XYZ file of C-alpha atoms in Angstrom:
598
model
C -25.351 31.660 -5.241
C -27.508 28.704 -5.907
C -28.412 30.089 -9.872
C -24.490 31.046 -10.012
C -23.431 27.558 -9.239
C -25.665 25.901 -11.456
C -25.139 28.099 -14.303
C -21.323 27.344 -13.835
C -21.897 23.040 -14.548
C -24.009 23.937 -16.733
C -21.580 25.730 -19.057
C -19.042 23.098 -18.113
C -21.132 20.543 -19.425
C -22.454 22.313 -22.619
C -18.426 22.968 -22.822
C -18.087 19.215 -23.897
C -16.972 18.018 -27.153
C -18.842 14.587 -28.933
C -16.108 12.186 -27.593
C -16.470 13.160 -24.173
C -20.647 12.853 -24.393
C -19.781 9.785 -25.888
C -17.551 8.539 -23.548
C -19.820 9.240 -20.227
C -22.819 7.781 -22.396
C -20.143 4.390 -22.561
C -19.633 4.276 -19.132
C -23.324 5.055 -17.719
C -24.256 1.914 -20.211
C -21.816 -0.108 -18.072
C -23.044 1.276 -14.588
C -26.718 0.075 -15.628
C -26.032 -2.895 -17.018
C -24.569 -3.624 -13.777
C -27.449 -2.118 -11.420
C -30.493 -3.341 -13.123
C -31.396 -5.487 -9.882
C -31.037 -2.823 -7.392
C -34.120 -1.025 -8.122
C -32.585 2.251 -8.560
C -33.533 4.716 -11.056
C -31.166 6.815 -13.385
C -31.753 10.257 -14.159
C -29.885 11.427 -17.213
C -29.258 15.072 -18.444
C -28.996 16.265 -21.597
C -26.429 18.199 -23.109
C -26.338 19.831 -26.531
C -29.525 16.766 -27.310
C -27.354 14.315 -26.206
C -28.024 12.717 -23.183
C -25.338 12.265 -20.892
C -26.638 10.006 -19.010
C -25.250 10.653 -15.720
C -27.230 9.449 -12.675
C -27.272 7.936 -9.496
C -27.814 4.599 -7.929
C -27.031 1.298 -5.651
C -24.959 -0.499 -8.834
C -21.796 -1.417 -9.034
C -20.496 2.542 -10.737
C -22.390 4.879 -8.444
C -19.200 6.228 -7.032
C -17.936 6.384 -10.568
C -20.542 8.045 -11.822
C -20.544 11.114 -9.006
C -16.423 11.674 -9.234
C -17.029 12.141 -13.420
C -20.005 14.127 -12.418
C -17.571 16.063 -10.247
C -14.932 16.499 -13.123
C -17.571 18.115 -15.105
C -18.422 21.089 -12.511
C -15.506 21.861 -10.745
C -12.913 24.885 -11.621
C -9.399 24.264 -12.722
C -8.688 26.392 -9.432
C -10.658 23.709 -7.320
C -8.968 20.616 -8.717
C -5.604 22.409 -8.127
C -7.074 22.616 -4.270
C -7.641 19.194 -4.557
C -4.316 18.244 -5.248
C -2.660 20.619 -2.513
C -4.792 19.030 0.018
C -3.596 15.515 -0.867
C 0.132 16.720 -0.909
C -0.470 17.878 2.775
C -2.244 14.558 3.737
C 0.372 12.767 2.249
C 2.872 14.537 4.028
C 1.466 13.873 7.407
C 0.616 10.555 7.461
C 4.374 10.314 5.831
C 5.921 11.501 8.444
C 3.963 9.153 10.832
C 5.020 6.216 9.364
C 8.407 7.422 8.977
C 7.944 7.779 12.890
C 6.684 4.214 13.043
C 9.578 2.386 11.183
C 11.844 4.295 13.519
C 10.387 2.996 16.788
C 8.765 0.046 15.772
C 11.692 -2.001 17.092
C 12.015 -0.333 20.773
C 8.252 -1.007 21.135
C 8.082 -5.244 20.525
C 11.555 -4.965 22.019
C 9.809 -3.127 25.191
C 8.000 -6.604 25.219
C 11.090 -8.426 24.431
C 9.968 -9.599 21.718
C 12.167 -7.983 19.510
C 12.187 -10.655 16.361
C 7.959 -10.388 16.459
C 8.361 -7.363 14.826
C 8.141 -8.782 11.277
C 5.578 -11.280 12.712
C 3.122 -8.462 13.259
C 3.508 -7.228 10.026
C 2.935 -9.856 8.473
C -0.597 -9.985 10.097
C -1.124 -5.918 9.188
C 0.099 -6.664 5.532
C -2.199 -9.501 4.487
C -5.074 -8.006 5.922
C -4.314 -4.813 4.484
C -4.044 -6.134 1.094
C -7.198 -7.804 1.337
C -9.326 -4.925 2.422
C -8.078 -2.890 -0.262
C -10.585 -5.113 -2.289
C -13.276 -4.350 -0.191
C -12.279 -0.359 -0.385
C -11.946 -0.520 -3.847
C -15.870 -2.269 -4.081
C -17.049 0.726 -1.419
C -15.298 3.539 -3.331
C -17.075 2.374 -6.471
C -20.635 1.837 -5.189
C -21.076 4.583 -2.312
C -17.779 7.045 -3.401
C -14.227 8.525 -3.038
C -15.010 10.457 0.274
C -17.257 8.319 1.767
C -14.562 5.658 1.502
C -11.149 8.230 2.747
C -13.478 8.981 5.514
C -14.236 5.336 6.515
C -9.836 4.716 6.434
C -9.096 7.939 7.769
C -10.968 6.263 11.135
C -9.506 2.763 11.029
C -6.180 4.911 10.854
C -7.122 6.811 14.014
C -8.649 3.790 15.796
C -5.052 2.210 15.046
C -2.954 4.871 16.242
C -5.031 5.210 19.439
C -4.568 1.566 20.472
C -0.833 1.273 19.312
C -0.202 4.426 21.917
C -2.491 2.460 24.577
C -0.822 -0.848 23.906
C 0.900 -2.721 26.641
C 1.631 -5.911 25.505
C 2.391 -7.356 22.192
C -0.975 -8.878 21.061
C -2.380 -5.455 21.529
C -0.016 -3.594 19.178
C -0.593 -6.921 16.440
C -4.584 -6.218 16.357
C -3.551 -2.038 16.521
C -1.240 -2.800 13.435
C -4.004 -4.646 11.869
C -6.366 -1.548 12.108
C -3.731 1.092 11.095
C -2.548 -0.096 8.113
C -6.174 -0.772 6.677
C -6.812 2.371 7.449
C -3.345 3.659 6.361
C -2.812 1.515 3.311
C -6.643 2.604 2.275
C -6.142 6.059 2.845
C -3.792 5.949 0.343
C -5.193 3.768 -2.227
C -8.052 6.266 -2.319
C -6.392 9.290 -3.168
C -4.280 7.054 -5.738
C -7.430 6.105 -7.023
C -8.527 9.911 -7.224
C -5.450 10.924 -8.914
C -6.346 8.268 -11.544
C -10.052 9.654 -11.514
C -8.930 13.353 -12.596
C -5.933 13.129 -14.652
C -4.785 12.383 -18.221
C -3.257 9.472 -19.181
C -0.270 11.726 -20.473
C 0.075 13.079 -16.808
C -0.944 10.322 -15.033
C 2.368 9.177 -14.095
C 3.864 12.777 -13.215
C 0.716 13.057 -10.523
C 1.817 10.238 -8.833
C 4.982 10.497 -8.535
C 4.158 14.024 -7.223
C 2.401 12.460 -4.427
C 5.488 11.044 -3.365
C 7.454 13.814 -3.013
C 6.298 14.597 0.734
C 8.431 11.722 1.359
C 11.776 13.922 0.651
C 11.103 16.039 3.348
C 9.849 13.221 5.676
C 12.407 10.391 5.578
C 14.852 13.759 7.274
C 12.403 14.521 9.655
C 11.033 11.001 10.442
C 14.169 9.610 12.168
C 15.093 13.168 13.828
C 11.719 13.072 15.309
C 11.198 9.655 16.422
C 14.722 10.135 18.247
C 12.905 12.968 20.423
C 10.131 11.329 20.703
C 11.857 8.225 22.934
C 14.421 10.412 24.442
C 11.705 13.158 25.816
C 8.283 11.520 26.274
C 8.472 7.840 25.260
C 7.017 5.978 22.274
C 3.424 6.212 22.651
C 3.251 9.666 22.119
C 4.861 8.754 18.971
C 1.223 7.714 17.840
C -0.898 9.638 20.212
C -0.008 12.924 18.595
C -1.451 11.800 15.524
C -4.534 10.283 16.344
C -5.509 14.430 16.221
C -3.034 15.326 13.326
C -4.792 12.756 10.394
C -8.425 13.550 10.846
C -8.233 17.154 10.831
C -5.737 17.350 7.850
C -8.065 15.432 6.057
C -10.572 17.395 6.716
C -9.842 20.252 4.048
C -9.299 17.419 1.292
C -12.818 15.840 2.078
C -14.384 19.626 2.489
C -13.412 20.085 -1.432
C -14.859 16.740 -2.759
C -17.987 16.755 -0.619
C -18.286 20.998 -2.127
C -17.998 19.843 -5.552
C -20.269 16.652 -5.234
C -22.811 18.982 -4.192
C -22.230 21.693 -7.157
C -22.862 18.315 -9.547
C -25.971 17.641 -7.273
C -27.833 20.873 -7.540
C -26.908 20.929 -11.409
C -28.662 17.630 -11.795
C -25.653 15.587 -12.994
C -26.545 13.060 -9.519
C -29.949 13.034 -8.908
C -31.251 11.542 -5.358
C -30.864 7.796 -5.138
C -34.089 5.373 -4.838
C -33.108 2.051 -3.447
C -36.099 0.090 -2.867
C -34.590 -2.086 -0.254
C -35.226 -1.933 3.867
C -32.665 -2.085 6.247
C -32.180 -6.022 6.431
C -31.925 -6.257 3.036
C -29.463 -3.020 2.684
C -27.304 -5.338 5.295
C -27.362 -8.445 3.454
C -26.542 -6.621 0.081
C -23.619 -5.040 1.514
C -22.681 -8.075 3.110
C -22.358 -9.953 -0.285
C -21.121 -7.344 -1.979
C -18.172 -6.717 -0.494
C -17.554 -10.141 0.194
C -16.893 -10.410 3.984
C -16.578 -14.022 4.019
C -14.120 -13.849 1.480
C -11.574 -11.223 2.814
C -11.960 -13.198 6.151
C -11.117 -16.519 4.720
C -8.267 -15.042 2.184
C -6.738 -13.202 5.403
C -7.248 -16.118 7.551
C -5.569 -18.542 5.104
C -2.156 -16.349 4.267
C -1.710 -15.058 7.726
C -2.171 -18.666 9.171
C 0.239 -20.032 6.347
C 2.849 -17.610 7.101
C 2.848 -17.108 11.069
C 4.666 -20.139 12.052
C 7.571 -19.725 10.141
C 8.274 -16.306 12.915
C 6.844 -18.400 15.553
C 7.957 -22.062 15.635
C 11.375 -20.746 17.124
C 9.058 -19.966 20.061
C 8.033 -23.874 20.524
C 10.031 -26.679 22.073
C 9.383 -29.114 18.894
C 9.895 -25.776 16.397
C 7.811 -26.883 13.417
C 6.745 -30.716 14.675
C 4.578 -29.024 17.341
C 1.069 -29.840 17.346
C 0.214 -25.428 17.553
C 2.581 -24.880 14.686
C 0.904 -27.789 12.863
C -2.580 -27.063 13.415
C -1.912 -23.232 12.602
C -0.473 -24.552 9.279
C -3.625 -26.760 8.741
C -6.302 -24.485 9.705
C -4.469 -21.818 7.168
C -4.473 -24.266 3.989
C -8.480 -25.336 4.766
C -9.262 -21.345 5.116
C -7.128 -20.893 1.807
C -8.728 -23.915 -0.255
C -12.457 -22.633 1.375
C -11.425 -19.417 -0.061
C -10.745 -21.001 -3.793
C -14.205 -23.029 -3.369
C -16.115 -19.578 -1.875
C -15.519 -17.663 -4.808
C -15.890 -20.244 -7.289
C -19.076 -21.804 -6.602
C -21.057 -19.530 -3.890
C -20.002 -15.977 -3.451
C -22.306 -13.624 -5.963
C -19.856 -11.238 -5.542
C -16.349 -12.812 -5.950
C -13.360 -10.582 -4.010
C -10.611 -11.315 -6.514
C -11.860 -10.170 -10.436
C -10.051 -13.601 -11.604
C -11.097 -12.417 -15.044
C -8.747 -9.547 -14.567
C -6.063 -11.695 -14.053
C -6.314 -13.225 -17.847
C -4.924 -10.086 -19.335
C -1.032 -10.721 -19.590
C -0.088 -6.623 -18.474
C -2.759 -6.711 -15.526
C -0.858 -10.722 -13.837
C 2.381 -9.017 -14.877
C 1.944 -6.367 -13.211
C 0.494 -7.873 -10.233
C 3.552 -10.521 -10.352
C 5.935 -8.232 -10.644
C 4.841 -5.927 -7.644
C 4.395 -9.700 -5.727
C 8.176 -10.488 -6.365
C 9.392 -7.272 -5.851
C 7.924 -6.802 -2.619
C 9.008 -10.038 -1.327
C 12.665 -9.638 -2.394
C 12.670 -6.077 -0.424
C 10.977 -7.554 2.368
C 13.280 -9.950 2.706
C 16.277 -7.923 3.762
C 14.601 -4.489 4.140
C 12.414 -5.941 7.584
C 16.049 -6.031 10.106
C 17.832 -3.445 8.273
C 17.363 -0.476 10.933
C 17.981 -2.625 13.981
C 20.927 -4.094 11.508
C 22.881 -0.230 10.970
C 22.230 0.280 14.377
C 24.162 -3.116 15.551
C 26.578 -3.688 13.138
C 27.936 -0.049 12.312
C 27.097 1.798 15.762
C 25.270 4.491 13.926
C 22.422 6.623 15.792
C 19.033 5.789 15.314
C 18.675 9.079 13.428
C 21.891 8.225 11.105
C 20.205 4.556 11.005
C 16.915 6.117 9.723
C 18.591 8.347 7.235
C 20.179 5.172 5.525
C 17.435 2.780 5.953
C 14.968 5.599 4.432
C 17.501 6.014 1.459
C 15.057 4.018 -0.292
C 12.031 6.227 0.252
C 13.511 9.398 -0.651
C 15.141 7.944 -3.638
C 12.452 6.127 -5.358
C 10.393 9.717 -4.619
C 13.278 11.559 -6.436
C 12.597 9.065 -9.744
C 9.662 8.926 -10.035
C 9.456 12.376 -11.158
C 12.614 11.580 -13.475
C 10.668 8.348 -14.996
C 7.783 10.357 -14.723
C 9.047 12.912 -17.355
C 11.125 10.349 -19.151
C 8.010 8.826 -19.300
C 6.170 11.596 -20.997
C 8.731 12.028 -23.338
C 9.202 8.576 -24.964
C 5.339 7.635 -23.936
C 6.463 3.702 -23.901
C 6.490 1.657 -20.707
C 7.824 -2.231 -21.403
C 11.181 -1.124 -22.073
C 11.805 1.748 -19.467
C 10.530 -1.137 -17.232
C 12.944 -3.758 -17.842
C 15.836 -1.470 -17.981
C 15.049 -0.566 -14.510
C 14.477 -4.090 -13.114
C 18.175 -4.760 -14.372
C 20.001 -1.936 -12.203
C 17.447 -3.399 -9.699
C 18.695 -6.858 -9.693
C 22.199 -4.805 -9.600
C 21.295 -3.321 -6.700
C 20.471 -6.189 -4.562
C 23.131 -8.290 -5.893
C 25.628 -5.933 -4.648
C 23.887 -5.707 -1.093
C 24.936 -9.531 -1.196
C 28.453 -8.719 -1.081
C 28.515 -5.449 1.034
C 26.451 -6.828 4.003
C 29.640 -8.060 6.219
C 30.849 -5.611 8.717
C 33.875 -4.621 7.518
C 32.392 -3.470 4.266
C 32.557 0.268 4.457
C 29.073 1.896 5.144
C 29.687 3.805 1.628
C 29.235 0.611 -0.128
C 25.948 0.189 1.399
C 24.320 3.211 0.828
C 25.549 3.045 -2.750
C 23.349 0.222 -3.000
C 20.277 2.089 -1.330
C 20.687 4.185 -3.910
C 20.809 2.093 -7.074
C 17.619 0.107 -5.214
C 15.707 3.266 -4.803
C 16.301 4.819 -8.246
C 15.253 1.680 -9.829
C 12.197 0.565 -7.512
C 11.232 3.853 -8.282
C 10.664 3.871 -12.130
C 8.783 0.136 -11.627
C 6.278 1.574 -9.181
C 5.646 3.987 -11.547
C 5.262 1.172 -14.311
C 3.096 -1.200 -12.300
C 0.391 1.650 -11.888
C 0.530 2.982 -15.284
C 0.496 -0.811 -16.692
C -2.603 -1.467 -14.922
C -4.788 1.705 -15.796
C -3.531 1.426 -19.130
C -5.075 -1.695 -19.219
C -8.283 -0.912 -18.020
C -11.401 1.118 -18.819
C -11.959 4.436 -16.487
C -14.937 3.241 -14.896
C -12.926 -0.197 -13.910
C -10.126 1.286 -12.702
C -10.344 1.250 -8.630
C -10.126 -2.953 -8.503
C -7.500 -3.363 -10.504
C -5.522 -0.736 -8.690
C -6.613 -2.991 -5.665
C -5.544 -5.967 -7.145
C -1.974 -4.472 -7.647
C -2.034 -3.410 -4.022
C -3.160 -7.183 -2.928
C -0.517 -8.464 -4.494
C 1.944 -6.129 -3.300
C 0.796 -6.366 -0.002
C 1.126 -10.467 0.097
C 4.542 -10.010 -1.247
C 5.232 -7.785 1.744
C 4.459 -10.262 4.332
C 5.324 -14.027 2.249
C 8.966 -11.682 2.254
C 8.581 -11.030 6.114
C 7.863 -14.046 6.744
C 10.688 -15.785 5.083
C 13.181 -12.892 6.772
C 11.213 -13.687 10.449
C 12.097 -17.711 9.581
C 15.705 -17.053 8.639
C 16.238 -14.582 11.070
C 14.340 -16.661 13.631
C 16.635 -20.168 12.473
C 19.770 -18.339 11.860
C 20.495 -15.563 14.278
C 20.672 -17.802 16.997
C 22.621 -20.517 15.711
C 25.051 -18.007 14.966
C 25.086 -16.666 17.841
C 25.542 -19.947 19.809
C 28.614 -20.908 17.168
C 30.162 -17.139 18.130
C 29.554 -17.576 22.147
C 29.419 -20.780 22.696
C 28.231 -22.009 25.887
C 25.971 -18.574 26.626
C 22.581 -19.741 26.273
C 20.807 -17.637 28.571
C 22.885 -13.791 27.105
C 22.310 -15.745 23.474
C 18.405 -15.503 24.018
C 18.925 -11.962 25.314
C 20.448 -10.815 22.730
C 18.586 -12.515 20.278
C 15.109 -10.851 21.445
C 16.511 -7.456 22.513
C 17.993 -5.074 20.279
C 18.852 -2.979 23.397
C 20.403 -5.467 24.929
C 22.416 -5.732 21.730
C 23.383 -2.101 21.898
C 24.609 -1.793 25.225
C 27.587 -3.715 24.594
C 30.069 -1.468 22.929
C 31.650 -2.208 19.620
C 34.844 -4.624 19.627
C 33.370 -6.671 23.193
C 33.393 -10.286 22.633
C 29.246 -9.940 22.705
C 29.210 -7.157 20.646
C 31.954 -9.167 18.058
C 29.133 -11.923 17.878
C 25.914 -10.097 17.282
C 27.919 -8.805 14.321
C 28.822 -12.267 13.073
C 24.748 -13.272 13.549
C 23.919 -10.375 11.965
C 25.906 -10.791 8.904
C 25.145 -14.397 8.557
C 21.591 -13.620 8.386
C 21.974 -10.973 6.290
C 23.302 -12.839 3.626
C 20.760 -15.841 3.527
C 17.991 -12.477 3.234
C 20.281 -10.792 0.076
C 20.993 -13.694 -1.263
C 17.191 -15.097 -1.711
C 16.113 -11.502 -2.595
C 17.868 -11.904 -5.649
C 16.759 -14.767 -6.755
C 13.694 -13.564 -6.812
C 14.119 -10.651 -8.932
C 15.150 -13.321 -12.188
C 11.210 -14.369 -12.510
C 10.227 -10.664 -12.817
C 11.825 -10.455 -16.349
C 9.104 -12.664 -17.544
C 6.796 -10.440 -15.736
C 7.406 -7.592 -17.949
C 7.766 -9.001 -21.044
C 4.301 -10.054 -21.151
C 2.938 -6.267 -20.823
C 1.863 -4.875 -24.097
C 3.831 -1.758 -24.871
C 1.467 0.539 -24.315
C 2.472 4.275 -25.581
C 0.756 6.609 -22.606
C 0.784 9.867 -25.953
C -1.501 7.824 -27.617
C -4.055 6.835 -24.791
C -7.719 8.736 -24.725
C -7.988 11.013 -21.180
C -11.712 10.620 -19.738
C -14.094 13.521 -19.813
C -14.302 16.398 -17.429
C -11.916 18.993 -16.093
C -8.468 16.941 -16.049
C -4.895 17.770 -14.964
């Protein structure tokens, strides 16, 4: 079996043609270049008298180096495996966050707490973001599995706490945990895709990852309805603290099979670090930067927390917690800016990166689309629910419109895309219907719009979100080399991720200024049912539609729905500029790396 297996990478790699020898030869140059100091050695093999130069060690590229080495022995029928295994784990951990939009509300409202539900994700979302950084550093110097297996546990540590969780503090840190683990579980197989596919079919395998979502956003609501009719929310999450690791398992059974093929044909030797323990620890330590990501978390989520919580204080923003919050957030964020400047050997943000006008476009663009969704996207469930006395299962099906739509064109920009091969323009077009889209939501919010109107809009939002995530991923590996491409891919997700929460916590301020003013001008003279109805969605529901309460959540609703629209439009006129600093890249014309591709 052994001789069969190595005689099988051995014709794949004598299979080769001269630009892929000379491509790996380009990118082990790289890898060394950037290991020298590590005191790792770097076995190369030859193939055809060329060597290839594939190795092993502590640098910056080892993970690199062993998913190319991995391209090069595996069978077309094993990289189709691949693939089927990420659709599954896509579709699981799809369906569990479909879950946990749906109940999300009835668990902070089980606290009443109801409008700290964009507060805590908020928290989740910058730290998230940042630690996709760190993931992207681990995924490049240990390797892909090593790092889905490292998320695939922060997702499971996440999911047991939020089904433990009693209080709202609890669920914030449990939310923390699962979406660095959820968020990096899915950077990593994005990163994957990116590893072992063309450029011509790059954008078709993503949006093929999405597709689980189709089936999910159906099932999601219908199943989080059971879940709190029958046993109650935490089994929401319980179940799948058993569901993700073992449906990962087969995916990370494939990639550790294949690593080893590579490793018995000699394309990664055994590494040699000459460092001890200690120094191992301090390495990693700078390397990844853990002062950084703790002061560039610290300093967002500081900065953006009191404009959720100052409602909570009797002076609002003048008092002294709200103001030394704010303070404490700006010295973290300026220490960040001085950390990574002048001391960190490792900086956590490639600024370098950022000096190529498609890579800050990109990035940009995700930032400012993220924040307008954010804006309005964050009350939208609890808002069907109030305003148009739908089910939470009808509620989900509307509110998910977006997922299912922006899965349905991405394949349709996806193909579009391999037809005409040119990005800048297919990108613009869509941020038009985009700015349509929200624009329209604007108008349609009030209450006696009919609900027709509003899904409409869903649906132009979708379709065209869906052709720009497609162009912010494509943008960025376009403008990279293949052994660079896991940071910038983490870059895009940072900013993404900051947009998220700087957009949930403008919708937690307005939400948090406006709701109950409105309330108070619609009752007046009801302070103590205002606050209940303010902080209990619940509460709001159990008074039936046309009751003078009922009549006045609408009225808050709508008001603050139309400060959210309004803003998220705005912010969709910078994004223009955004995109027409990308070079038009043409995808038919881009070189595909070497090994067995899709």
């Amino acid at each position: 079996d052994k001789a069969e297996r190595l005689h099988f990478c051995s014709r794949k790699a004598f299979s080769m043609n001269n630009t892929e020898v000379h491509e790996i030869n380009r990118t082990v140059v790289r890898c060394q270049d950037t290991s020298s100091d590590t005191g790792a050695s770097t076995h190369a093999v030859t193939v055809t008298g060329t060597s290839t130069g594939i190795g092993t060690g502590a640098g910056d590229c080892t993970g690199v180096k062993k998913i190319e080495a991995v391209a090069l022995c595996w069978s077309r029928k094993e990289l189709k495996a691949a693939y089927l295994c990420i659709f599954l784990v896509y579709f699981f951990i799809s369906l569990q966050q479909q879950i946990h939009f749906n109940v999300v509300s009835y668990v902070t409202s089980s606290f009443k707490l109801l409008p700290l539900t964009g507060t805590t994700s908020v928290v989740s979302s910058v730290v998230g973001g940042v630690s996709r950084l760190a993931t992207g550093k681990f995924i490049d110097v240990v390797g892909r599995p090593e790092g889905l297996i490292l998320m695939v546990a922060f997702t499971t540590i996440g999911i047991i706490m939020m089904a433990a969780t009693r209080n709202v503090e609890t669920f914030a840190a449990a939310q923390v945990f699962y979406w660095v683990g959820f968020d990096g579980m899915e950077y990593v197989m994005s990163v994957f895709m990116a590893d072992t596919s063309s450029p011509k079919n790059r954008a078709f395998v993503f949006a093929f990852s999405t597709t689980p979502y189709i089936v999910t956003t159906f099932a999601g609501p219908r199943a989080a309805a059971a879940y709190l009719e029958v046993s109650g929310w935490p089994w929401a999450y319980g179940t799948f603290a058993i569901v993700i690791p073992a449906i990962a398992s087969p995916l990370l059974y494939v990639l550790y099979r294949n690593e080893q093929k590579a490793r018995m044909a000699g394309l990664i030797p055994e590494r040699k670090v000459n460092r001890n323990f200690k120094k191992s620890i301090s390495y990693y330590f700078y390397e990844f930067d853990v002062i950084g990501i703790l002061l560039l978390s610290a300093g967002f989520v500081l900065m953006l927390l009191p404009s959720s919580l100052a409602s909570y204080q009797v002076k609002g923003w003048a008092s002294d917690t709200i103001i030394a919050i704010l303070t404490t957030g700006l010295a973290c964020s300026v220490g960040f800016v001085i950390w990574e400047k002048v001391f960190t050997p490792a900086p956590l943000i490639p600024f370098k990166l950022l000096a190529n006008p498609s890579i800050w476009g990109a990035c940009m663009l995700a930032n400012f689309r993220f924040m307008s969704f954010y804006l309005w996207d964050n009350n939208f469930l609890a808002f069907l629910q109030v305003v148009y006395g739908l089910s939470i299962t009808n509620a989900g099906y509307i509110s998910n419109i977006f997922s299912i739509g922006t899965c349905l064109w991405a394949v349709v920009f996806a193909c579009l895309l391999r037809v005409i091969g040119r990005l800048k323009y297919l990108a613009l077009a869509h941020l038009c219907v985009l700015l349509l889209g929200v624009s329209l939501m604007t108008y349609f919010r009030q209450p006696t719009s009919y609900i027709g109107y509003v899904i409409m809009c869903q649906i132009i939002i979708a379709f065209a979100s869906g052709g720009l995530i497609i162009s912010e991923q494509m943008v960025i590996l376009a403008a990279c080399p293949h052994e660079a491409i896991a940071i910038p891919l983490a870059l895009l997700a940072l900013f993404s991720s900051l947009g998220g929460a700087i957009g949930t916590s403008i919708s937690g301020a307005i939400l948090t200024n406006k709701f109950p003013a409105a309330l108070d001008r619609a009752l007046p003279g009801n302070a103590t049912l205002n606050d209940l109805l303010y902080g209990d969605l619940a509460k709001q529901l159990s008074y039936p539609l046309g009751t003078p309460e009922r009549q006045a959540v609408l009225y808050a609703y709508a008001d603050t729905m139309w400060y959210q629209t309004c803003i998220g439009a705005v912010l969709l006129i910078p994004c223009f500029i955004f995109v027409a600093v990308w070079k038009d890249f043409n995808v038919k014309e881009m070189k595909k790396a070497p090994g067995n591709l899709l």
